[in-house]
Each structure stands twice: as structure tokens, then as C-alpha cells.
Amino acid sequence: MQILDGKITSQAIKDIIKGKVAALSAQGKRTPHLAAILVGNNGASETYVASKVKTCAEIGFESTLKRFPETINEAELLQVIDELNNDDAVDGILVQLPLPKHISEDKVIEAINPDKDVDGFHPVTTGRMVAGLPSFIPATPYGILLMLEHYKIETKGLHAVVIGRSNIVGKPMSILLSRNTYPGNCTVTTCHSATKNLKEMCLQADIIVAALGRPEFVKADMVKDGAIVIDVGITRVADATKKSGFAIKGDVAFNEVAPKCSYITPVPGGVGLMTIAGLMMNTYNAYMMRSK
Ligand code: NAP
């Protein structure tokens, strides 16, 4: 069994991007610029945005963090996005989700210029991805592809079972793994809350991508020997032994599942770190596309 280490892999990706950015600077060019929008004070969102901004600094990107109170209304937020769309110095725009209930996430996502859609959630981006055209890829599935590539894991012909069908993880992951590219070329089964025989499905899987948000849902008796297990889940579970008062749990019961796997991602230290690497790749690609 080999651990797919998100720390090592994301660092390798960040180093590659850092080298490219240094080369741009050496030529006197401006560097890629990511603008992040954060509404309200959700603790997890604060942490995610802070680490995105920190990573930008590490690799030499410019970043702008626009913070707004929970009370901002939809029209005001759409106005901010319009300004960023029209700002030539901004390459990528990300709006940290979730947004407060009184703001339509769909409207906000659709307002982002698809050329700056580095989160990869805009319907135009999704359409291009489904059609196999060059496109941004939602950051978490992108991070998983980068990880499979980094470890040179052969995926052609494998049966992948993706648990979850959200627009940001499960659905794009299923589409990407079924594409005729590397990593990909899998036979994909997408499972969700209405799937009747989930255990039987998982037992047939060469690759399981668990993205359902149910802590330690995937148990050893659901996994066949030698499977590749990718754990996307991140759930805060109360834990009095931690200073923070909570522990982060994945969707896979790691201790019992890991001995059966050929490869497995840990939580924390796996896919979460790769998501930021995917976002940074998208931002670099946005810059390159806009510089042409
Ligand atoms: P989501 O929007 O809540 O979607 C969950 C999906 O799982 C839905 O399609 C749902 O089915 C399915 N599901 C829920 N319970 C199920 C069950 N018992 N059996 C089978 N399928 C079930 O969640 P998400 O945004 O995709 O996120 C999933 C997890 O990944 C969460 O823990 C989240 O925090 C984490 N995440 C991590 C990263 C990262 O960077 N590592 C990034 C994004 C999300 P229905 O469609 O039928 O409701």
C-alpha cells in the first residue's frame, strides 16, 4: 500500500508553477493575479481563502482578497464581479462558497467571465469540459488528476466508482475519469444517495472516489483488494482531545481500508492540499490564455 501524499505532490506542482512565474518576472512581465471574494465569517471558508492567498504569495502570484459582510446583497456582489471581470490586471476570480442564503450562488457563478473562471464552476466551463474542449477543470477533480499523474498511476480500462454527484466534485470527476485521456479512460459508475447497491458497486471498483461528506462511510468490506482509494471528504467532527475542539474526518475509514489498497489518500494531507494546486494551475492557465 502506498500513501498518495498531498503535501509532497502539491509542493511539486507549486514548485513547477513557481519556476514558470519566476521566468515571467525575469522577462519583466506581470505575474498571474487571483482575486478572491469572501462573504461573511464562516470559519472553514476563512481558512480555505487564507491558504489560497498564502499559496499565491508562495509561488509568486499576485492576489487580492475582497471581503464583505454577510449583509451584502446580491446586486452589490454582482457589481463587484463585474468590476473584476473588466479589470485587465485580474486573471482569475474565485468566490468562496457557500454564500449566504439570500444570494443565488448560481447567479454569482454565471456572472463570472468564463475566461477568468478558475474555480471551473461556470456552465460554459462545464460544457467545454464535457465536450472535451480545452477548459478549466474544477479545482478538486483537477487536483485528483494531478495526483494520479504525479504517481504515474495507470488508469486506462479501470472501473472507477465515484460516490457523489455534486457539481463541484462528483459530477466533474465522473466525466473526467471517463474521458479518452490520461488520467482517465476509465469505465465510470456514479453513485449517489438513491443508489441501491452501493456496497456491491464499490466492491467492483478498481478506483473509488469518495465524495459524499459522510465521515468514515467507506469501510473495509466495501473495498476490493488492490483498489485505489481517493478520499475527498472533509467533515469537522467534535473531538474534545483537540485544541480546536474538532477533528477533520474523511469519507473513508482509513485505518481499516488502507491495508487493502494499492494506493490511498489520507485526510488530512491528501486531496485537500491538491485542490489548491489545481486552483493555482487554473490561474496560471488563465493568465497564459489571456496573455496570448
Ligand atoms: P455535496 O454537494 O453535499 O454532495 C454530496 C453527494 O454525495 C451528493 O451527490 C449526494 O447524493 C451523495 N451522498 C450523500 N450521502 C450519500 C450516501 N449515504 N450514499 C451515497 N451517496 C451519498 O458535497 P460536495 O460538495 O460534493 O462535497 C463532498 C465532500 O467532499 C464533503 O465532505 C466536502 O467537505 C468535501 N470536499 C472536499 C474538498 C477538498 O478539497 N478535499 C473540496 C470540496 C468538497 P444526492 O445527489 O443524491 O444528494
Short mmCIF file of C-alpha atoms and ligand atoms in Angstrom, two decimals:
data_model
loop_
_atom_site.label_atom_id
_atom_site.label_comp_id
_atom_site.label_asym_id
_atom_site.label_seq_id
_atom_site.Cartn_x
_atom_site.Cartn_y
_atom_site.Cartn_z
CA MET A 1 0.00 0.00 0.00
CA GLN A 2 1.28 3.43 -0.91
CA ILE A 3 0.02 6.71 0.53
CA LEU A 4 -0.74 9.35 -2.06
CA ASP A 5 0.80 12.29 -0.25
CA GLY A 6 -0.94 15.58 -0.93
CA LYS A 7 1.77 17.59 0.77
CA ILE A 8 4.59 16.25 -1.38
CA THR A 9 2.55 16.28 -4.58
CA SER A 10 1.09 19.75 -4.15
CA GLN A 11 4.56 21.08 -3.33
CA ALA A 12 5.90 19.55 -6.55
CA ILE A 13 3.12 21.24 -8.57
CA LYS A 14 3.64 24.54 -6.78
CA ASP A 15 7.39 24.37 -7.47
CA ILE A 16 6.72 23.90 -11.19
CA ILE A 17 4.40 26.93 -11.26
CA LYS A 18 6.83 28.96 -9.14
CA GLY A 19 9.56 28.31 -11.71
CA LYS A 20 7.31 29.48 -14.55
CA VAL A 21 6.34 32.63 -12.63
CA ALA A 22 9.98 33.41 -11.87
CA ALA A 23 10.70 33.15 -15.60
CA LEU A 24 7.88 35.64 -16.33
CA SER A 25 9.28 38.06 -13.75
CA ALA A 26 12.77 37.71 -15.20
CA GLN A 27 11.35 38.81 -18.56
CA GLY A 28 9.82 41.89 -16.89
CA LYS A 29 6.27 40.60 -17.33
CA ARG A 30 3.47 40.92 -14.81
CA THR A 31 2.62 37.76 -12.88
CA PRO A 32 -0.72 35.88 -12.63
CA HIS A 33 -3.29 37.56 -10.40
CA LEU A 34 -6.04 35.78 -8.47
CA ALA A 35 -8.92 37.73 -6.94
CA ALA A 36 -10.82 36.00 -4.14
CA ILE A 37 -14.18 37.08 -2.76
CA LEU A 38 -15.16 36.13 0.78
CA VAL A 39 -18.60 36.92 2.18
CA GLY A 40 -19.28 36.63 5.91
CA ASN A 41 -17.23 34.93 8.63
CA ASN A 42 -17.65 31.18 8.10
CA GLY A 43 -14.68 29.60 9.89
CA ALA A 44 -13.94 26.95 7.26
CA SER A 45 -14.25 29.48 4.41
CA GLU A 46 -11.86 31.85 6.21
CA THR A 47 -9.31 29.03 6.49
CA TYR A 48 -9.66 27.99 2.83
CA VAL A 49 -9.34 31.54 1.50
CA ALA A 50 -6.39 32.31 3.77
CA SER A 51 -4.49 29.29 2.47
CA LYS A 52 -5.27 30.19 -1.15
CA VAL A 53 -3.94 33.73 -0.61
CA LYS A 54 -0.86 32.34 1.19
CA THR A 55 -0.18 29.92 -1.66
CA CYS A 56 -0.36 32.76 -4.18
CA ALA A 57 2.36 34.58 -2.25
CA GLU A 58 4.49 31.41 -2.04
CA ILE A 59 4.52 30.86 -5.79
CA GLY A 60 4.78 34.49 -6.85
CA PHE A 61 1.19 35.21 -7.91
CA GLU A 62 -0.47 38.46 -7.06
CA SER A 63 -3.65 38.12 -5.08
CA THR A 64 -6.47 40.36 -3.96
CA LEU A 65 -8.86 39.37 -1.19
CA LYS A 66 -12.16 41.21 -1.25
CA ARG A 67 -14.09 40.70 1.99
CA PHE A 68 -17.70 41.61 2.50
CA PRO A 69 -20.09 41.36 5.45
CA GLU A 70 -22.87 38.77 5.47
CA THR A 71 -25.29 41.63 4.75
CA ILE A 72 -24.01 42.41 1.24
CA ASN A 73 -26.85 41.99 -1.22
CA GLU A 74 -26.83 40.09 -4.49
CA ALA A 75 -26.77 43.18 -6.72
CA GLU A 76 -23.76 44.59 -4.86
CA LEU A 77 -21.89 41.30 -5.16
CA LEU A 78 -22.68 41.04 -8.88
CA GLN A 79 -21.31 44.59 -9.27
CA VAL A 80 -18.02 43.53 -7.65
CA ILE A 81 -17.76 40.59 -10.04
CA ASP A 82 -18.45 42.87 -13.00
CA GLU A 83 -15.59 45.13 -11.90
CA LEU A 84 -13.20 42.17 -11.59
CA ASN A 85 -14.34 40.83 -14.97
CA ASN A 86 -13.37 44.17 -16.50
CA ASP A 87 -10.09 44.54 -14.64
CA ASP A 88 -7.35 43.60 -17.10
CA ALA A 89 -4.90 43.01 -14.25
CA VAL A 90 -7.03 40.17 -12.84
CA ASP A 91 -6.67 36.70 -14.40
CA GLY A 92 -8.77 34.55 -12.10
CA ILE A 93 -11.83 35.17 -9.93
CA LEU A 94 -12.97 32.86 -7.18
CA VAL A 95 -15.98 33.29 -4.98
CA GLN A 96 -15.65 31.25 -1.81
CA LEU A 97 -18.76 29.12 -1.31
CA PRO A 98 -21.14 28.78 0.44
CA LEU A 99 -22.71 32.22 0.10
CA PRO A 100 -25.42 33.50 2.47
CA LYS A 101 -28.89 32.15 1.66
CA HIS A 102 -30.18 35.49 0.27
CA ILE A 103 -27.63 35.37 -2.59
CA SER A 104 -28.05 32.98 -5.51
CA GLU A 105 -24.82 31.01 -5.97
CA ASP A 106 -25.90 30.11 -9.50
CA LYS A 107 -26.34 33.77 -10.46
CA VAL A 108 -22.99 34.70 -8.95
CA ILE A 109 -21.15 31.85 -10.69
CA GLU A 110 -22.79 32.69 -14.02
CA ALA A 111 -21.73 36.33 -13.65
CA ILE A 112 -18.02 35.40 -13.69
CA ASN A 113 -16.33 35.84 -17.07
CA PRO A 114 -15.70 32.21 -18.19
CA ASP A 115 -12.16 33.24 -19.19
CA LYS A 116 -11.48 34.02 -15.52
CA ASP A 117 -13.47 31.10 -14.07
CA VAL A 118 -10.58 29.45 -12.23
CA ASP A 119 -12.89 27.51 -9.89
CA GLY A 120 -14.32 25.90 -13.03
CA PHE A 121 -17.97 26.12 -11.94
CA HIS A 122 -19.40 28.29 -14.76
CA PRO A 123 -21.81 26.40 -17.07
CA VAL A 124 -19.69 27.41 -20.07
CA THR A 125 -16.65 25.82 -18.42
CA THR A 126 -18.67 22.69 -17.64
CA GLY A 127 -19.90 22.49 -21.23
CA ARG A 128 -16.39 22.81 -22.63
CA MET A 129 -15.12 20.15 -20.22
CA VAL A 130 -17.91 17.73 -21.14
CA ALA A 131 -17.25 18.32 -24.84
CA GLY A 132 -13.55 17.56 -24.31
CA LEU A 133 -12.53 21.09 -25.33
CA PRO A 134 -9.71 22.96 -23.58
CA SER A 135 -11.20 24.28 -20.34
CA PHE A 136 -10.61 24.99 -16.71
CA ILE A 137 -11.27 21.97 -14.54
CA PRO A 138 -12.93 22.30 -11.12
CA ALA A 139 -10.07 22.51 -8.66
CA THR A 140 -10.73 19.37 -6.59
CA PRO A 141 -11.11 16.92 -9.51
CA TYR A 142 -8.16 18.67 -11.17
CA GLY A 143 -6.09 18.13 -8.04
CA ILE A 144 -7.00 14.43 -8.08
CA LEU A 145 -5.95 14.10 -11.72
CA LEU A 146 -2.65 15.85 -10.94
CA MET A 147 -2.10 13.40 -8.09
CA LEU A 148 -2.78 10.32 -10.26
CA GLU A 149 -0.39 11.76 -12.84
CA HIS A 150 2.31 12.57 -10.28
CA TYR A 151 2.32 8.97 -9.03
CA LYS A 152 2.15 7.69 -12.65
CA ILE A 153 -0.88 5.55 -11.80
CA GLU A 154 -2.23 3.75 -14.87
CA THR A 155 -5.99 4.33 -15.10
CA LYS A 156 -6.83 3.06 -18.60
CA GLY A 157 -9.56 0.43 -18.58
CA LEU A 158 -10.11 0.56 -14.81
CA HIS A 159 -13.57 0.63 -13.28
CA ALA A 160 -13.95 3.82 -11.26
CA VAL A 161 -16.80 4.23 -8.79
CA VAL A 162 -17.43 7.85 -7.84
CA ILE A 163 -19.63 8.32 -4.77
CA GLY A 164 -21.28 11.72 -5.04
CA ARG A 165 -22.61 13.78 -7.94
CA SER A 166 -22.19 17.39 -6.84
CA ASN A 167 -21.33 19.97 -9.48
CA ILE A 168 -18.03 20.75 -7.80
CA VAL A 169 -16.65 17.25 -7.17
CA GLY A 170 -18.57 14.08 -8.04
CA LYS A 171 -20.07 15.01 -11.39
CA PRO A 172 -16.93 16.53 -12.95
CA MET A 173 -14.82 13.69 -11.50
CA SER A 174 -17.02 11.11 -13.25
CA ILE A 175 -16.82 12.99 -16.55
CA LEU A 176 -13.05 13.48 -16.33
CA LEU A 177 -12.28 9.87 -15.47
CA SER A 178 -14.37 8.69 -18.44
CA ARG A 179 -12.57 10.94 -20.97
CA ASN A 180 -10.27 9.40 -23.52
CA THR A 181 -7.16 10.95 -21.96
CA TYR A 182 -4.65 10.26 -19.26
CA PRO A 183 -5.53 10.17 -16.40
CA GLY A 184 -8.89 8.78 -17.47
CA ASN A 185 -10.13 6.18 -19.91
CA CYS A 186 -11.96 4.52 -17.04
CA THR A 187 -15.35 2.86 -17.04
CA VAL A 188 -17.21 5.03 -14.57
CA THR A 189 -20.14 4.35 -12.26
CA THR A 190 -21.58 7.39 -10.48
CA CYS A 191 -23.27 6.64 -7.16
CA HIS A 192 -25.45 8.91 -5.03
CA SER A 193 -27.97 8.83 -2.22
CA ALA A 194 -30.51 6.88 -4.30
CA THR A 195 -28.03 4.15 -5.32
CA LYS A 196 -29.46 0.87 -4.01
CA ASN A 197 -26.49 -1.48 -4.05
CA LEU A 198 -23.65 0.86 -3.19
CA LYS A 199 -21.57 -1.79 -1.41
CA GLU A 200 -21.72 -4.14 -4.43
CA MET A 201 -20.79 -1.25 -6.73
CA CYS A 202 -17.80 -0.35 -4.58
CA LEU A 203 -16.63 -3.97 -4.42
CA GLN A 204 -16.33 -3.93 -8.23
CA ALA A 205 -14.23 -0.77 -8.23
CA ASP A 206 -10.57 -0.55 -9.17
CA ILE A 207 -10.76 3.11 -8.17
CA ILE A 208 -13.11 4.55 -5.54
CA VAL A 209 -13.52 8.31 -5.30
CA ALA A 210 -15.45 9.01 -2.10
CA ALA A 211 -17.04 12.47 -2.22
CA LEU A 212 -20.21 12.27 -0.19
CA GLY A 213 -19.39 14.14 3.01
CA ARG A 214 -20.23 11.27 5.41
CA PRO A 215 -17.31 10.64 7.81
CA GLU A 216 -15.75 7.17 7.53
CA PHE A 217 -18.58 5.91 5.32
CA VAL A 218 -16.42 3.64 3.15
CA LYS A 219 -15.49 0.58 5.21
CA ALA A 220 -13.06 -2.26 4.52
CA ASP A 221 -15.85 -4.64 3.49
CA MET A 222 -16.75 -2.27 0.62
CA VAL A 223 -13.28 -2.27 -0.93
CA LYS A 224 -11.65 -4.98 -3.01
CA ASP A 225 -8.01 -5.90 -2.56
CA GLY A 226 -5.65 -3.68 -4.51
CA ALA A 227 -8.13 -0.83 -5.08
CA ILE A 228 -7.04 2.79 -5.43
CA VAL A 229 -8.99 4.88 -2.91
CA ILE A 230 -9.30 8.65 -3.21
CA ASP A 231 -10.92 10.30 -0.19
CA VAL A 232 -12.36 13.74 -0.92
CA GLY A 233 -14.41 14.06 2.26
CA ILE A 234 -13.70 16.77 4.79
CA THR A 235 -16.02 16.85 7.78
CA ARG A 236 -15.43 18.53 11.12
CA VAL A 237 -16.26 16.10 13.91
CA ALA A 238 -16.36 17.18 17.57
CA ASP A 239 -13.20 16.00 19.36
CA ALA A 240 -12.51 17.18 22.89
CA THR A 241 -8.88 15.99 22.70
CA LYS A 242 -8.09 18.63 20.03
CA LYS A 243 -7.30 22.22 20.89
CA SER A 244 -9.71 23.37 18.17
CA GLY A 245 -12.45 21.13 19.60
CA PHE A 246 -12.85 19.22 16.35
CA ALA A 247 -11.06 16.67 14.16
CA ILE A 248 -11.15 16.51 10.37
CA LYS A 249 -12.56 13.21 9.06
CA GLY A 250 -12.60 11.86 5.53
CA ASP A 251 -15.29 9.73 3.89
CA VAL A 252 -13.14 6.61 4.22
CA ALA A 253 -12.43 4.60 7.39
CA PHE A 254 -8.71 4.95 6.70
CA ASN A 255 -7.29 2.56 9.32
CA GLU A 256 -9.32 -0.44 8.17
CA VAL A 257 -9.37 0.37 4.43
CA ALA A 258 -5.72 1.32 3.89
CA PRO A 259 -4.25 -2.23 4.29
CA LYS A 260 -6.43 -3.44 1.39
CA CYS A 261 -5.44 -0.68 -1.05
CA SER A 262 -2.71 -0.31 -3.63
CA TYR A 263 -2.89 3.48 -3.14
CA ILE A 264 -4.89 5.66 -0.76
CA THR A 265 -5.13 9.36 0.09
CA PRO A 266 -5.11 10.35 3.77
CA VAL A 267 -7.35 13.00 5.36
CA PRO A 268 -5.98 15.47 6.16
CA GLY A 269 -2.90 15.63 3.93
CA GLY A 270 -4.42 14.28 0.72
CA VAL A 271 -6.92 15.73 -1.73
CA GLY A 272 -7.48 18.97 0.22
CA LEU A 273 -3.95 20.17 -0.49
CA MET A 274 -4.26 19.12 -4.14
CA THR A 275 -7.36 21.31 -4.56
CA ILE A 276 -5.23 24.40 -4.02
CA ALA A 277 -2.66 23.10 -6.51
CA GLY A 278 -5.50 22.67 -9.06
CA LEU A 279 -6.69 26.21 -8.43
CA MET A 280 -3.17 27.59 -8.93
CA MET A 281 -2.76 25.65 -12.19
CA ASN A 282 -6.08 27.06 -13.42
CA THR A 283 -4.96 30.59 -12.52
CA TYR A 284 -1.67 30.15 -14.34
CA ASN A 285 -3.53 28.74 -17.36
CA ALA A 286 -5.97 31.70 -17.26
CA TYR A 287 -3.01 34.10 -17.29
CA MET A 288 -1.38 32.31 -20.23
CA MET A 289 -4.66 32.25 -22.17
CA ARG A 290 -5.26 35.94 -21.55
CA SER A 291 -1.66 36.86 -22.43
CA LYS A 292 -1.91 35.42 -25.93
P1 NAP B 1 -22.48 17.61 -1.61
O1 NAP B 1 -22.78 18.73 -2.54
O2 NAP B 1 -23.20 17.54 -0.31
O3 NAP B 1 -22.73 16.26 -2.40
C1 NAP B 1 -22.67 15.02 -1.75
C2 NAP B 1 -23.01 13.94 -2.74
O4 NAP B 1 -22.92 12.71 -2.06
C3 NAP B 1 -24.42 14.05 -3.31
O5 NAP B 1 -24.40 13.73 -4.69
C4 NAP B 1 -25.20 13.02 -2.51
O6 NAP B 1 -26.24 12.38 -3.25
C5 NAP B 1 -24.13 11.98 -2.22
N1 NAP B 1 -24.43 11.27 -0.99
C6 NAP B 1 -24.73 11.77 0.22
N2 NAP B 1 -24.96 10.79 1.11
C7 NAP B 1 -24.82 9.62 0.42
C8 NAP B 1 -24.94 8.26 0.78
N3 NAP B 1 -25.24 7.90 2.01
N4 NAP B 1 -24.71 7.34 -0.17
C9 NAP B 1 -24.39 7.69 -1.42
N5 NAP B 1 -24.26 8.98 -1.83
C10 NAP B 1 -24.48 9.92 -0.91
O7 NAP B 1 -20.95 17.55 -1.24
P2 NAP B 1 -19.63 18.01 -2.06
O8 NAP B 1 -19.57 19.49 -2.10
O9 NAP B 1 -19.51 17.25 -3.32
O10 NAP B 1 -18.52 17.52 -1.03
C11 NAP B 1 -18.39 16.17 -0.66
C12 NAP B 1 -17.35 16.06 0.44
O11 NAP B 1 -16.11 16.49 -0.09
C13 NAP B 1 -17.62 16.95 1.65
O12 NAP B 1 -17.11 16.30 2.79
C14 NAP B 1 -16.80 18.18 1.37
O13 NAP B 1 -16.42 18.88 2.54
C15 NAP B 1 -15.61 17.58 0.69
N6 NAP B 1 -14.88 18.46 -0.21
C16 NAP B 1 -13.54 18.43 -0.11
C17 NAP B 1 -12.78 19.18 -0.96
C18 NAP B 1 -11.30 19.09 -0.87
O14 NAP B 1 -10.61 20.00 -1.27
N7 NAP B 1 -10.77 17.96 -0.35
C19 NAP B 1 -13.38 20.02 -1.90
C20 NAP B 1 -14.77 20.02 -2.00
C21 NAP B 1 -15.52 19.23 -1.14
P3 NAP B 1 -27.51 13.18 -3.83
O15 NAP B 1 -27.02 13.90 -5.05
O16 NAP B 1 -28.48 12.11 -4.14
O17 NAP B 1 -27.94 14.11 -2.73
#
